[in-house]
PDB file of C-alpha atoms in Angstrom:
ATOM      1  CA  ILE A   1       3.051 -55.630  -3.386  1.00 74.00           C
ATOM      2  CA  ALA A   2       2.155 -53.406  -0.458  1.00 75.00           C
ATOM      3  CA  LEU A   3       5.018 -51.574  -1.077  1.00 80.00           C
ATOM      4  CA  ALA A   4       4.132 -51.300  -4.333  1.00 81.00           C
ATOM      5  CA  ALA A   5       0.486 -50.195  -3.848  1.00 81.00           C
ATOM      6  CA  GLU A   6       1.983 -47.741  -1.138  1.00 86.00           C
ATOM      7  CA  ALA A   7       4.079 -46.090  -3.594  1.00 84.00           C
ATOM      8  CA  ALA A   8       1.172 -45.697  -5.937  1.00 84.00           C
ATOM      9  CA  PHE A   9      -0.897 -44.358  -3.755  1.00 83.00           C
ATOM     10  CA  ALA A  10       1.760 -41.796  -2.359  1.00 85.00           C
ATOM     11  CA  ALA A  11       2.286 -40.844  -6.243  1.00 85.00           C
ATOM     12  CA  VAL A  12      -1.463 -40.368  -6.261  1.00 84.00           C
ATOM     13  CA  LEU A  13      -1.705 -38.012  -3.464  1.00 83.00           C
ATOM     14  CA  VAL A  14       1.350 -36.105  -4.880  1.00 87.00           C
ATOM     15  CA  ALA A  15      -0.806 -35.650  -8.256  1.00 86.00           C
ATOM     16  CA  ILE A  16      -3.762 -34.426  -6.351  1.00 87.00           C
ATOM     17  CA  ASP A  17      -1.489 -32.247  -4.061  1.00 84.00           C
ATOM     18  CA  SER A  18      -0.056 -30.819  -7.323  1.00 85.00           C
ATOM     19  CA  ASN A  19      -3.470 -29.778  -9.068  1.00 84.00           C
ATOM     20  CA  ILE A  20      -4.564 -28.281  -5.835  1.00 84.00           C
ATOM     21  CA  GLY A  21      -1.575 -26.471  -5.334  1.00 80.00           C
ATOM     22  CA  THR A  22      -1.970 -25.575  -8.950  1.00 81.00           C
ATOM     23  CA  ARG A  23      -5.988 -24.207  -9.037  1.00 76.00           C
ATOM     24  CA  GLN A  24      -5.042 -22.156  -5.502  1.00 69.00           C
ATOM     25  CA  LYS A  25      -2.021 -20.450  -7.465  1.00 66.00           C
ATOM     26  CA  ALA A  26      -4.731 -19.636 -10.256  1.00 68.00           C
ATOM     27  CA  GLU A  27      -7.092 -18.200  -7.758  1.00 72.00           C
ATOM     28  CA  ILE A  28      -4.466 -16.330  -5.896  1.00 64.00           C
ATOM     29  CA  ALA A  29      -3.918 -14.518  -9.078  1.00 63.00           C
ATOM     30  CA  LYS A  30      -7.175 -13.999  -9.917  1.00 69.00           C
ATOM     31  CA  VAL A  31      -7.846 -12.308  -6.146  1.00 66.00           C
ATOM     32  CA  PHE A  32      -4.685 -10.474  -6.528  1.00 62.00           C
ATOM     33  CA  ASP A  33      -5.815  -9.195 -10.101  1.00 67.00           C
ATOM     34  CA  ARG A  34      -9.339  -7.810  -8.996  1.00 72.00           C
ATOM     35  CA  ALA A  35      -7.420  -6.452  -5.913  1.00 66.00           C
ATOM     36  CA  THR A  36      -5.396  -4.457  -8.149  1.00 67.00           C
ATOM     37  CA  LYS A  37      -7.716  -3.349 -10.682  1.00 65.00           C
ATOM     38  CA  ALA A  38      -9.828  -2.109  -7.603  1.00 62.00           C
ATOM     39  CA  GLU A  39      -6.914  -0.337  -6.030  1.00 65.00           C
ATOM     40  CA  LEU A  40      -6.806   1.395  -9.504  1.00 65.00           C
ATOM     41  CA  GLU A  41     -10.523   2.563  -9.370  1.00 63.00           C
ATOM     42  CA  LEU A  42     -10.201   3.930  -5.679  1.00 59.00           C
ATOM     43  CA  THR A  43      -7.009   5.644  -7.232  1.00 57.00           C
ATOM     44  CA  LYS A  44      -9.223   7.167  -9.893  1.00 59.00           C
ATOM     45  CA  ILE A  45     -12.071   8.065  -7.621  1.00 58.00           C
ATOM     46  CA  LYS A  46      -9.911   9.901  -5.238  1.00 60.00           C
ATOM     47  CA  LEU A  47      -8.272  12.296  -8.365  1.00 68.00           C
ATOM     48  CA  PRO A  48      -9.845  15.323  -9.279  1.00 70.00           C
ATOM     49  CA  ARG A  49     -11.732  15.410 -12.626  1.00 78.00           C
ATOM     50  CA  ILE A  50      -9.866  17.604 -14.530  1.00 82.00           C
ATOM     51  CA  ILE A  51     -10.135  17.815 -18.469  1.00 89.00           C
ATOM     52  CA  THR A  52      -6.533  17.818 -19.854  1.00 90.00           C
ATOM     53  CA  PRO A  53      -5.872  20.727 -22.408  1.00 91.00           C
ATOM     54  CA  ASP A  54      -5.629  18.065 -25.575  1.00 93.00           C
ATOM     55  CA  ASN A  55      -9.089  17.171 -24.647  1.00 92.00           C
ATOM     56  CA  ILE A  56     -10.571  20.424 -23.694  1.00 94.00           C
ATOM     57  CA  LEU A  57      -9.362  21.180 -27.432  1.00 95.00           C
ATOM     58  CA  SER A  58     -11.346  17.680 -28.613  1.00 95.00           C
ATOM     59  CA  LEU A  59     -14.295  18.524 -26.531  1.00 95.00           C
ATOM     60  CA  ILE A  60     -14.603  22.202 -28.117  1.00 96.00           C
ATOM     61  CA  GLY A  61     -14.054  20.730 -31.739  1.00 95.00           C
ATOM     62  CA  LYS A  62     -16.884  18.306 -31.169  1.00 96.00           C
ATOM     63  CA  LEU A  63     -19.173  20.488 -29.426  1.00 96.00           C
ATOM     64  CA  ARG A  64     -18.826  23.523 -32.086  1.00 96.00           C
ATOM     65  CA  GLN A  65     -20.953  21.204 -34.586  1.00 95.00           C
ATOM     66  CA  PHE A  66     -23.802  21.826 -32.497  1.00 96.00           C
ATOM     67  CA  GLU A  67     -22.898  25.948 -31.716  1.00 95.00           C
ATOM     68  CA  GLY A  68     -26.291  27.859 -30.977  1.00 96.00           C
ATOM     69  CA  SER A  69     -27.508  24.909 -28.524  1.00 95.00           C
ATOM     70  CA  LYS A  70     -28.507  25.555 -25.043  1.00 93.00           C
ATOM     71  CA  PHE A  71     -26.548  24.589 -22.121  1.00 93.00           C
ATOM     72  CA  TRP A  72     -26.975  24.708 -18.267  1.00 89.00           C
ATOM     73  CA  ILE A  73     -24.821  23.605 -15.204  1.00 89.00           C
ATOM     74  CA  ILE A  74     -26.059  22.562 -11.950  1.00 85.00           C
ATOM     75  CA  THR A  75     -23.228  21.906  -9.147  1.00 84.00           C
ATOM     76  CA  GLU A  76     -24.243  20.273  -5.881  1.00 79.00           C
ATOM     77  CA  LYS A  77     -22.079  21.891  -2.825  1.00 73.00           C
ATOM     78  CA  SER A  78     -22.297  22.746   0.167  1.00 66.00           C
ATOM     79  CA  GLU A  79     -22.689  26.093   1.753  1.00 67.00           C
ATOM     80  CA  ILE A  80     -18.866  26.272   3.053  1.00 66.00           C
ATOM     81  CA  ASP A  81     -18.087  24.488  -0.177  1.00 63.00           C
ATOM     82  CA  VAL A  82     -16.244  27.116  -1.843  1.00 67.00           C
ATOM     83  CA  GLY A  83     -13.689  26.283  -4.808  1.00 72.00           C
ATOM     84  CA  SER A  84     -14.712  22.375  -4.680  1.00 80.00           C
ATOM     85  CA  GLU A  85     -13.531  19.960  -7.327  1.00 84.00           C
ATOM     86  CA  GLN A  86     -17.326  19.719  -8.724  1.00 85.00           C
ATOM     87  CA  GLN A  87     -16.855  23.672  -8.942  1.00 86.00           C
ATOM     88  CA  LYS A  88     -13.901  23.300 -10.861  1.00 89.00           C
ATOM     89  CA  LEU A  89     -15.136  20.806 -12.954  1.00 90.00           C
ATOM     90  CA  ALA A  90     -18.489  22.721 -13.658  1.00 90.00           C
ATOM     91  CA  ASN A  91     -16.566  26.087 -14.405  1.00 90.00           C
ATOM     92  CA  GLN A  92     -13.921  24.113 -16.687  1.00 93.00           C
ATOM     93  CA  LEU A  93     -17.208  22.647 -18.530  1.00 95.00           C
ATOM     94  CA  SER A  94     -19.054  26.208 -18.620  1.00 94.00           C
ATOM     95  CA  ALA A  95     -15.888  27.533 -20.254  1.00 95.00           C
ATOM     96  CA  ILE A  96     -15.670  24.709 -22.791  1.00 96.00           C
ATOM     97  CA  PHE A  97     -19.249  24.897 -23.808  1.00 96.00           C
ATOM     98  CA  ILE A  98     -18.936  28.946 -24.324  1.00 96.00           C
ATOM     99  CA  THR A  99     -16.151  28.291 -26.339  1.00 96.00           C
ATOM    100  CA  SER A 100     -17.968  26.051 -28.534  1.00 97.00           C
ATOM    101  CA  ARG A 101     -20.688  28.463 -29.106  1.00 97.00           C
ATOM    102  CA  TRP A 102     -23.508  27.064 -27.217  1.00 96.00           C
ATOM    103  CA  ILE A 103     -25.769  29.415 -25.473  1.00 93.00           C
ATOM    104  CA  LYS A 104     -25.537  29.256 -21.301  1.00 90.00           C
ATOM    105  CA  ASP A 105     -29.079  29.445 -20.227  1.00 81.00           C
ATOM    106  CA  SER A 106     -31.411  28.781 -17.223  1.00 64.00           C
ATOM    107  CA  HIS A 107     -32.476  25.457 -17.075  1.00 57.00           C
ATOM    108  CA  GLU A 108     -36.232  26.137 -18.123  1.00 55.00           C
ATOM    109  CA  LEU A 109     -38.738  23.650 -18.279  1.00 56.00           C
ATOM    110  CA  LYS A 110     -41.223  23.639 -21.380  1.00 55.00           C
ATOM    111  CA  ASP A 111     -44.433  23.416 -19.424  1.00 62.00           C
ATOM    112  CA  ASP A 112     -43.587  26.549 -17.318  1.00 65.00           C
ATOM    113  CA  PRO A 113     -40.646  28.924 -18.591  1.00 64.00           C
ATOM    114  CA  THR A 114     -40.659  31.295 -15.880  1.00 68.00           C
ATOM    115  CA  LYS A 115     -38.973  28.478 -13.690  1.00 65.00           C
ATOM    116  CA  ALA A 116     -35.096  28.129 -13.880  1.00 60.00           C
ATOM    117  CA  ASP A 117     -32.830  25.904 -11.743  1.00 57.00           C
ATOM    118  CA  PRO A 118     -30.464  27.794  -9.731  1.00 57.00           C
ATOM    119  CA  GLU A 119     -26.446  27.261 -10.496  1.00 61.00           C
ATOM    120  CA  PHE A 120     -26.062  25.523  -7.089  1.00 57.00           C
ATOM    121  CA  THR A 121     -28.173  23.073  -5.214  1.00 59.00           C
ATOM    122  CA  PRO A 122     -27.488  21.050  -1.790  1.00 52.00           C
ATOM    123  CA  VAL A 123     -25.312  18.081  -2.272  1.00 52.00           C
ATOM    124  CA  SER A 124     -27.363  14.926  -2.880  1.00 62.00           C
ATOM    125  CA  ASN A 125     -25.519  12.618  -5.367  1.00 64.00           C
ATOM    126  CA  ARG A 126     -22.096  11.528  -7.059  1.00 73.00           C
ATOM    127  CA  GLY A 127     -20.737  11.948 -10.397  1.00 83.00           C
ATOM    128  CA  CYS A 128     -22.034  13.610 -13.485  1.00 89.00           C
ATOM    129  CA  PHE A 129     -25.357  13.345 -14.958  1.00 91.00           C
ATOM    130  CA  LEU A 130     -26.972  14.957 -18.333  1.00 94.00           C
ATOM    131  CA  ALA A 131     -30.545  15.289 -19.340  1.00 93.00           C
ATOM    132  CA  PHE A 132     -31.987  16.065 -22.239  1.00 95.00           C
ATOM    133  CA  ALA A 133     -35.787  16.035 -24.061  1.00 95.00           C
ATOM    134  CA  PRO A 134     -36.624  12.675 -25.555  1.00 96.00           C
ATOM    135  CA  ASP A 135     -37.281  14.239 -29.132  1.00 96.00           C
ATOM    136  CA  PRO A 136     -35.149  12.991 -31.810  1.00 96.00           C
ATOM    137  CA  SER A 137     -32.772  16.137 -32.423  1.00 95.00           C
ATOM    138  CA  SER A 138     -32.019  16.334 -28.563  1.00 96.00           C
ATOM    139  CA  VAL A 139     -31.513  12.915 -28.114  1.00 96.00           C
ATOM    140  CA  LYS A 140     -29.048  13.281 -30.824  1.00 96.00           C
ATOM    141  CA  LEU A 141     -27.258  16.521 -29.096  1.00 96.00           C
ATOM    142  CA  GLY A 142     -27.382  14.367 -25.745  1.00 96.00           C
ATOM    143  CA  LEU A 143     -25.804  11.328 -26.927  1.00 96.00           C
ATOM    144  CA  ALA A 144     -23.036  13.097 -28.873  1.00 96.00           C
ATOM    145  CA  VAL A 145     -22.740  15.243 -25.889  1.00 96.00           C
ATOM    146  CA  SER A 146     -22.139  12.435 -23.534  1.00 96.00           C
ATOM    147  CA  GLU A 147     -19.776  10.203 -26.078  1.00 96.00           C
ATOM    148  CA  ALA A 148     -17.180  13.842 -26.007  1.00 96.00           C
ATOM    149  CA  PHE A 149     -17.312  13.491 -22.455  1.00 95.00           C
ATOM    150  CA  LYS A 150     -16.343   9.799 -22.283  1.00 94.00           C
ATOM    151  CA  ASP A 151     -13.664  10.163 -25.018  1.00 93.00           C
ATOM    152  CA  ALA A 152     -12.342  13.334 -22.926  1.00 92.00           C
ATOM    153  CA  GLY A 153     -12.345  10.721 -19.931  1.00 90.00           C
ATOM    154  CA  LEU A 154     -15.459  12.159 -18.045  1.00 90.00           C
ATOM    155  CA  GLU A 155     -18.129   9.373 -17.461  1.00 88.00           C
ATOM    156  CA  CYS A 156     -21.833  10.842 -17.558  1.00 90.00           C
ATOM    157  CA  GLU A 157     -24.853   8.827 -16.951  1.00 92.00           C
ATOM    158  CA  TRP A 158     -28.108  10.237 -19.149  1.00 94.00           C
ATOM    159  CA  ASN A 159     -31.275  10.394 -19.111  1.00 93.00           C
ATOM    160  CA  THR A 160     -34.167  11.840 -21.353  1.00 95.00           C
ATOM    161  CA  PHE A 161     -36.914  14.008 -19.588  1.00 90.00           C
ATOM    162  CA  PRO A 162     -40.487  15.225 -21.422  1.00 89.00           C
ATOM    163  CA  GLY A 163     -40.592  18.448 -19.735  1.00 83.00           C
ATOM    164  CA  MET A 164     -37.178  19.650 -21.202  1.00 84.00           C
ATOM    165  CA  ALA A 165     -36.716  22.170 -23.678  1.00 86.00           C
ATOM    166  CA  GLN A 166     -35.663  21.046 -27.327  1.00 90.00           C
ATOM    167  CA  ASP A 167     -31.848  21.066 -28.111  1.00 91.00           C
ATOM    168  CA  PHE A 168     -31.089  21.680 -24.295  1.00 91.00           C
ATOM    169  CA  ILE A 169     -28.546  19.736 -22.226  1.00 92.00           C
ATOM    170  CA  SER A 170     -28.523  20.225 -18.423  1.00 90.00           C
ATOM    171  CA  ILE A 171     -25.662  19.009 -16.719  1.00 91.00           C
ATOM    172  CA  ASP A 172     -25.637  17.783 -13.195  1.00 89.00           C
ATOM    173  CA  ILE A 173     -22.268  17.860 -11.509  1.00 89.00           C
ATOM    174  CA  GLY A 174     -22.465  16.161  -8.296  1.00 85.00           C
ATOM    175  CA  LEU A 175     -19.444  14.707  -5.727  1.00 80.00           C
ATOM    176  CA  ARG A 176     -16.388  12.987  -7.161  1.00 73.00           C
TER     177      ARG A 176
END
């Protein structure tokens, strides 16, 4: 009887050990999956933001429906930052908007049209930011631009600002 109880106890230990091993393998697989995804995201962060020729054509097609709208691109850079990744992206976007028959304009505030943003500002952010007025027409325009950028692989956050002119998009290009 003692031998049978010992064998049963050993079988229970083997089952518990097997269960723990299966759980550990599942947890290790999850951790490995998260690490792989994080590594891919890190690689993506290091790559320059360049819009491919196919996406350029797609953006032009999507933006052209809003031709005559105004845009302004502000690029964040340092004084020695000539030909930076963010400048190249800003130049590429500017050409896309102009080809789409948008009007490049200085960022005018509705409250004071004599004030305009510069083309370059000191680096203070990362990423891409869209800003537009909160009226329905501007929101429709801003969300369409945001969605077109997203479809082209360019992620941009956006906000509405009451002081902005109607049907005007301001694009701030920060560091990658």
